[in-house]
mmCIF file of N, CA, C and O in Angstrom:
data_model
loop_
_atom_site.group_PDB
_atom_site.id
_atom_site.type_symbol
_atom_site.label_atom_id
_atom_site.label_comp_id
_atom_site.label_asym_id
_atom_site.label_seq_id
_atom_site.Cartn_x
_atom_site.Cartn_y
_atom_site.Cartn_z
ATOM 1 N N MET R 1 0.510 -1.105 -0.408
ATOM 2 C CA MET R 1 0.373 0.309 0.170
ATOM 3 C C MET R 1 0.885 1.242 0.154
ATOM 4 O O MET R 1 1.556 1.047 0.993
ATOM 5 N N LYS R 2 0.257 2.315 -0.993
ATOM 6 C CA LYS R 2 0.912 2.818 -0.663
ATOM 7 C C LYS R 2 0.453 4.435 -0.944
ATOM 8 O O LYS R 2 -0.733 4.616 -2.231
ATOM 9 N N VAL R 3 0.600 5.408 0.381
ATOM 10 C CA VAL R 3 -0.496 6.805 -0.178
ATOM 11 C C VAL R 3 -0.494 7.995 -1.885
ATOM 12 O O VAL R 3 1.373 8.019 -0.734
ATOM 13 N N LEU R 4 -0.629 8.216 -2.427
ATOM 14 C CA LEU R 4 -0.283 8.276 -3.383
ATOM 15 C C LEU R 4 -0.570 10.330 -3.238
ATOM 16 O O LEU R 4 0.215 10.774 -3.569
ATOM 17 N N ARG R 5 -1.320 10.167 -2.365
ATOM 18 C CA ARG R 5 -1.979 12.709 -1.908
ATOM 19 C C ARG R 5 -2.859 11.814 -0.650
ATOM 20 O O ARG R 5 -3.485 11.314 -0.548
ATOM 21 N N LYS R 6 -2.593 13.108 0.029
ATOM 22 C CA LYS R 6 -3.761 14.112 0.647
ATOM 23 C C LYS R 6 -4.235 15.053 0.521
ATOM 24 O O LYS R 6 -3.777 15.945 0.770
ATOM 25 N N VAL R 7 -5.694 15.014 -0.068
ATOM 26 C CA VAL R 7 -6.483 16.382 -0.309
ATOM 27 C C VAL R 7 -7.648 16.429 1.400
ATOM 28 O O VAL R 7 -8.008 15.897 1.918
ATOM 29 N N TYR R 8 -8.414 17.527 0.626
ATOM 30 C CA TYR R 8 -9.606 18.321 1.738
ATOM 31 C C TYR R 8 -9.962 18.593 1.730
ATOM 32 O O TYR R 8 -10.112 19.018 0.249
ATOM 33 N N LYS R 9 -11.127 17.738 1.785
ATOM 34 C CA LYS R 9 -12.933 18.206 1.306
ATOM 35 C C LYS R 9 -14.015 18.097 2.391
ATOM 36 O O LYS R 9 -13.603 17.717 2.678
ATOM 37 N N ASP R 10 -14.391 19.671 2.529
ATOM 38 C CA ASP R 10 -14.861 19.679 3.498
ATOM 39 C C ASP R 10 -14.178 19.892 4.726
ATOM 40 O O ASP R 10 -15.114 18.961 6.353
ATOM 41 N N ASP R 11 -13.565 20.205 4.538
ATOM 42 C CA ASP R 11 -12.490 20.022 6.637
ATOM 43 C C ASP R 11 -12.066 18.803 6.609
ATOM 44 O O ASP R 11 -12.222 18.382 7.241
ATOM 45 N N GLU R 12 -12.967 17.757 6.619
ATOM 46 C CA GLU R 12 -12.508 15.998 6.125
ATOM 47 C C GLU R 12 -11.020 15.383 5.625
ATOM 48 O O GLU R 12 -11.035 16.234 3.830
ATOM 49 N N PRO R 13 -10.237 15.376 5.276
ATOM 50 C CA PRO R 13 -8.889 14.779 4.522
ATOM 51 C C PRO R 13 -9.079 13.167 3.671
ATOM 52 O O PRO R 13 -10.265 11.767 4.650
ATOM 53 N N ILE R 14 -8.897 12.906 3.070
ATOM 54 C CA ILE R 14 -9.368 12.456 2.143
ATOM 55 C C ILE R 14 -8.049 11.434 1.099
ATOM 56 O O ILE R 14 -7.075 12.095 0.598
ATOM 57 N N TYR R 15 -7.514 10.479 1.567
ATOM 58 C CA TYR R 15 -6.621 9.610 1.182
ATOM 59 C C TYR R 15 -6.571 8.319 -0.339
ATOM 60 O O TYR R 15 -7.755 8.035 -0.566
ATOM 61 N N HIS R 16 -5.635 9.285 -1.059
ATOM 62 C CA HIS R 16 -6.170 8.314 -2.664
ATOM 63 C C HIS R 16 -4.736 7.086 -2.506
ATOM 64 O O HIS R 16 -3.394 7.546 -1.664
ATOM 65 N N VAL R 17 -4.452 5.757 -2.357
ATOM 66 C CA VAL R 17 -4.544 4.960 -2.414
ATOM 67 C C VAL R 17 -3.903 4.301 -3.281
ATOM 68 O O VAL R 17 -4.639 3.943 -3.595
ATOM 69 N N LYS R 18 -3.077 3.678 -3.140
ATOM 70 C CA LYS R 18 -2.277 2.325 -4.326
ATOM 71 C C LYS R 18 -2.383 1.426 -3.390
ATOM 72 O O LYS R 18 -1.258 1.324 -2.720
ATOM 73 N N THR R 19 -3.885 0.167 -3.899
ATOM 74 C CA THR R 19 -3.196 -0.675 -3.219
ATOM 75 C C THR R 19 -1.753 -1.250 -3.366
ATOM 76 O O THR R 19 -1.592 -1.602 -4.576
ATOM 77 N N ASP R 20 -1.712 -2.712 -2.409
ATOM 78 C CA ASP R 20 -0.491 -3.400 -2.934
ATOM 79 C C ASP R 20 -1.129 -4.541 -4.360
ATOM 80 O O ASP R 20 -0.202 -4.925 -5.521
ATOM 81 N N LYS R 21 -2.123 -4.596 -4.855
ATOM 82 C CA LYS R 21 -2.579 -5.447 -6.147
ATOM 83 C C LYS R 21 -2.671 -4.365 -7.160
ATOM 84 O O LYS R 21 -3.038 -4.540 -8.088
ATOM 85 N N GLY R 22 -2.236 -2.996 -7.053
ATOM 86 C CA GLY R 22 -2.334 -1.844 -7.757
ATOM 87 C C GLY R 22 -3.694 -0.833 -7.870
ATOM 88 O O GLY R 22 -3.840 0.258 -8.949
ATOM 89 N N SER R 23 -5.082 -1.288 -7.330
ATOM 90 C CA SER R 23 -5.978 -0.576 -7.075
ATOM 91 C C SER R 23 -5.697 0.705 -7.030
ATOM 92 O O SER R 23 -5.375 0.795 -6.124
ATOM 93 N N VAL R 24 -6.374 2.151 -7.456
ATOM 94 C CA VAL R 24 -6.002 2.963 -7.008
ATOM 95 C C VAL R 24 -7.798 3.311 -5.703
ATOM 96 O O VAL R 24 -8.339 3.210 -6.871
ATOM 97 N N ILE R 25 -7.204 3.790 -5.094
ATOM 98 C CA ILE R 25 -8.432 4.262 -4.926
ATOM 99 C C ILE R 25 -8.355 5.362 -3.672
ATOM 100 O O ILE R 25 -7.736 5.702 -2.897
ATOM 101 N N ARG R 26 -9.772 6.065 -3.806
ATOM 102 C CA ARG R 26 -9.820 6.834 -1.780
ATOM 103 C C ARG R 26 -10.218 6.742 -0.386
ATOM 104 O O ARG R 26 -11.482 5.785 -0.726
ATOM 105 N N ILE R 27 -9.754 6.771 0.272
ATOM 106 C CA ILE R 27 -10.158 6.622 2.049
ATOM 107 C C ILE R 27 -10.472 7.876 2.630
ATOM 108 O O ILE R 27 -9.641 8.874 2.962
ATOM 109 N N LYS R 28 -11.729 8.586 2.861
ATOM 110 C CA LYS R 28 -12.399 8.783 3.796
ATOM 111 C C LYS R 28 -11.250 8.673 4.974
ATOM 112 O O LYS R 28 -11.999 7.569 5.577
ATOM 113 N N GLY R 29 -10.567 9.506 5.632
ATOM 114 C CA GLY R 29 -9.516 9.996 6.767
ATOM 115 C C GLY R 29 -11.071 10.564 8.238
ATOM 116 O O GLY R 29 -11.811 11.385 7.448
ATOM 117 N N SER R 30 -9.988 10.635 8.916
ATOM 118 C CA SER R 30 -10.057 12.250 9.759
ATOM 119 C C SER R 30 -9.297 12.805 10.245
ATOM 120 O O SER R 30 -8.415 11.521 11.057
ATOM 121 N N ASP R 31 -9.234 13.966 10.953
ATOM 122 C CA ASP R 31 -8.207 14.646 11.956
ATOM 123 C C ASP R 31 -8.101 14.508 13.049
ATOM 124 O O ASP R 31 -7.196 14.081 13.435
ATOM 125 N N ASP R 32 -8.875 13.693 13.696
ATOM 126 C CA ASP R 32 -9.389 13.230 14.764
ATOM 127 C C ASP R 32 -8.070 11.846 15.527
ATOM 128 O O ASP R 32 -7.714 11.413 16.196
ATOM 129 N N LEU R 33 -7.971 10.958 14.353
ATOM 130 C CA LEU R 33 -7.431 10.108 14.696
ATOM 131 C C LEU R 33 -5.745 10.687 14.622
ATOM 132 O O LEU R 33 -5.401 11.190 13.817
ATOM 133 N N THR R 34 -5.000 9.962 15.157
ATOM 134 C CA THR R 34 -3.349 9.530 14.970
ATOM 135 C C THR R 34 -2.840 9.250 13.671
ATOM 136 O O THR R 34 -3.056 8.659 13.378
ATOM 137 N N GLU R 35 -1.430 9.547 13.600
ATOM 138 C CA GLU R 35 -0.596 9.501 12.679
ATOM 139 C C GLU R 35 -0.768 7.833 12.896
ATOM 140 O O GLU R 35 -0.603 6.493 11.471
ATOM 141 N N ALA R 36 -0.104 6.995 13.602
ATOM 142 C CA ALA R 36 -0.498 5.499 13.219
ATOM 143 C C ALA R 36 -2.135 4.893 13.201
ATOM 144 O O ALA R 36 -2.267 4.018 12.620
ATOM 145 N N GLU R 37 -2.899 5.082 14.000
ATOM 146 C CA GLU R 37 -4.416 5.639 13.539
ATOM 147 C C GLU R 37 -4.897 4.918 12.438
ATOM 148 O O GLU R 37 -5.889 4.129 11.915
ATOM 149 N N THR R 38 -4.677 6.321 11.317
ATOM 150 C CA THR R 38 -4.656 6.802 10.372
ATOM 151 C C THR R 38 -4.215 5.735 9.295
ATOM 152 O O THR R 38 -4.574 5.503 8.130
ATOM 153 N N GLU R 39 -3.141 5.530 9.407
ATOM 154 C CA GLU R 39 -1.870 4.362 8.893
ATOM 155 C C GLU R 39 -2.286 3.000 8.839
ATOM 156 O O GLU R 39 -3.025 2.053 7.663
ATOM 157 N N SER R 40 -3.466 2.760 10.539
ATOM 158 C CA SER R 40 -3.883 0.468 10.271
ATOM 159 C C SER R 40 -4.921 1.089 9.809
ATOM 160 O O SER R 40 -4.868 0.476 8.829
ATOM 161 N N LEU R 41 -6.351 2.582 9.861
ATOM 162 C CA LEU R 41 -7.126 2.263 8.413
ATOM 163 C C LEU R 41 -6.596 2.228 7.535
ATOM 164 O O LEU R 41 -6.793 1.705 6.953
ATOM 165 N N LEU R 42 -5.847 3.372 6.500
ATOM 166 C CA LEU R 42 -5.699 2.879 5.226
ATOM 167 C C LEU R 42 -4.183 1.511 5.204
ATOM 168 O O LEU R 42 -6.117 0.061 3.473
ATOM 169 N N THR R 43 -4.354 0.907 5.948
ATOM 170 C CA THR R 43 -3.690 -0.901 5.893
ATOM 171 C C THR R 43 -5.204 -1.248 5.669
ATOM 172 O O THR R 43 -5.205 -2.343 4.327
ATOM 173 N N LEU R 44 -5.809 -2.315 6.657
ATOM 174 C CA LEU R 44 -6.213 -2.509 6.426
ATOM 175 C C LEU R 44 -7.643 -2.736 5.026
ATOM 176 O O LEU R 44 -8.248 -3.034 4.667
ATOM 177 N N VAL R 45 -8.013 -1.245 4.888
ATOM 178 C CA VAL R 45 -9.169 -0.733 3.658
ATOM 179 C C VAL R 45 -8.627 -1.176 2.891
ATOM 180 O O VAL R 45 -9.202 -1.756 1.629
ATOM 181 N N SER R 46 -7.098 -1.171 2.585
ATOM 182 C CA SER R 46 -6.467 -0.948 1.171
ATOM 183 C C SER R 46 -6.142 -3.041 0.686
ATOM 184 O O SER R 46 -6.055 -3.358 -0.099
ATOM 185 N N GLN R 47 -5.621 -3.151 3.020
ATOM 186 C CA GLN R 47 -6.072 -5.054 2.087
ATOM 187 C C GLN R 47 -7.355 -5.254 1.901
ATOM 188 O O GLN R 47 -7.845 -6.566 1.167
ATOM 189 N N ASP R 48 -8.712 -5.144 2.056
ATOM 190 C CA ASP R 48 -10.253 -5.384 2.049
ATOM 191 C C ASP R 48 -10.071 -5.198 0.355
ATOM 192 O O ASP R 48 -10.804 -6.009 0.071
ATOM 193 N N ILE R 49 -10.007 -4.570 -0.113
ATOM 194 C CA ILE R 49 -9.848 -4.170 -1.231
ATOM 195 C C ILE R 49 -9.442 -5.074 -2.330
ATOM 196 O O ILE R 49 -10.147 -5.837 -3.002
ATOM 197 N N ASP R 50 -8.340 -5.393 -1.750
ATOM 198 C CA ASP R 50 -7.269 -6.076 -2.486
ATOM 199 C C ASP R 50 -8.322 -7.738 -2.688
ATOM 200 O O ASP R 50 -8.384 -8.908 -3.487
ATOM 201 N N LYS R 51 -8.381 -7.869 -1.406
ATOM 202 C CA LYS R 51 -9.616 -9.620 -1.286
ATOM 203 C C LYS R 51 -10.601 -9.246 -1.990
ATOM 204 O O LYS R 51 -11.164 -10.317 -2.870
ATOM 205 N N MET R 52 -11.388 -8.222 -1.965
ATOM 206 C CA MET R 52 -12.116 -8.178 -2.692
ATOM 207 C C MET R 52 -12.193 -7.813 -4.183
ATOM 208 O O MET R 52 -12.551 -9.072 -5.327
ATOM 209 N N LYS R 53 -11.198 -8.464 -4.818
ATOM 210 C CA LYS R 53 -10.543 -7.776 -5.751
ATOM 211 C C LYS R 53 -10.258 -9.443 -6.525
ATOM 212 O O LYS R 53 -11.117 -9.844 -7.455
ATOM 213 N N ASN R 54 -10.131 -10.155 -5.341
ATOM 214 C CA ASN R 54 -9.894 -11.675 -5.722
ATOM 215 C C ASN R 54 -10.731 -12.547 -6.045
ATOM 216 O O ASN R 54 -11.455 -13.277 -6.633
ATOM 217 N N LYS R 55 -11.807 -11.720 -5.532
ATOM 218 C CA LYS R 55 -13.349 -12.719 -5.241
ATOM 219 C C LYS R 55 -14.238 -12.484 -7.019
ATOM 220 O O LYS R 55 -15.193 -13.576 -6.975
ATOM 221 N N LEU R 56 -13.261 -11.228 -7.386
ATOM 222 C CA LEU R 56 -14.089 -11.288 -9.056
ATOM 223 C C LEU R 56 -14.207 -12.115 -9.711
ATOM 224 O O LEU R 56 -12.680 -12.758 -10.693
#
């Protein structure tokens, strides 16, 4: 997983992430989370997306 960029929309961070399988996804985050919590969130969501793509 690689974070490509972080942008703000309506005062909330949106992360553009490239998963290990090559999909590019957007994940809505929160500034209330710590850096470690944000990293964990992004990793878990990107892994879930990769698992769903395997089932297709």
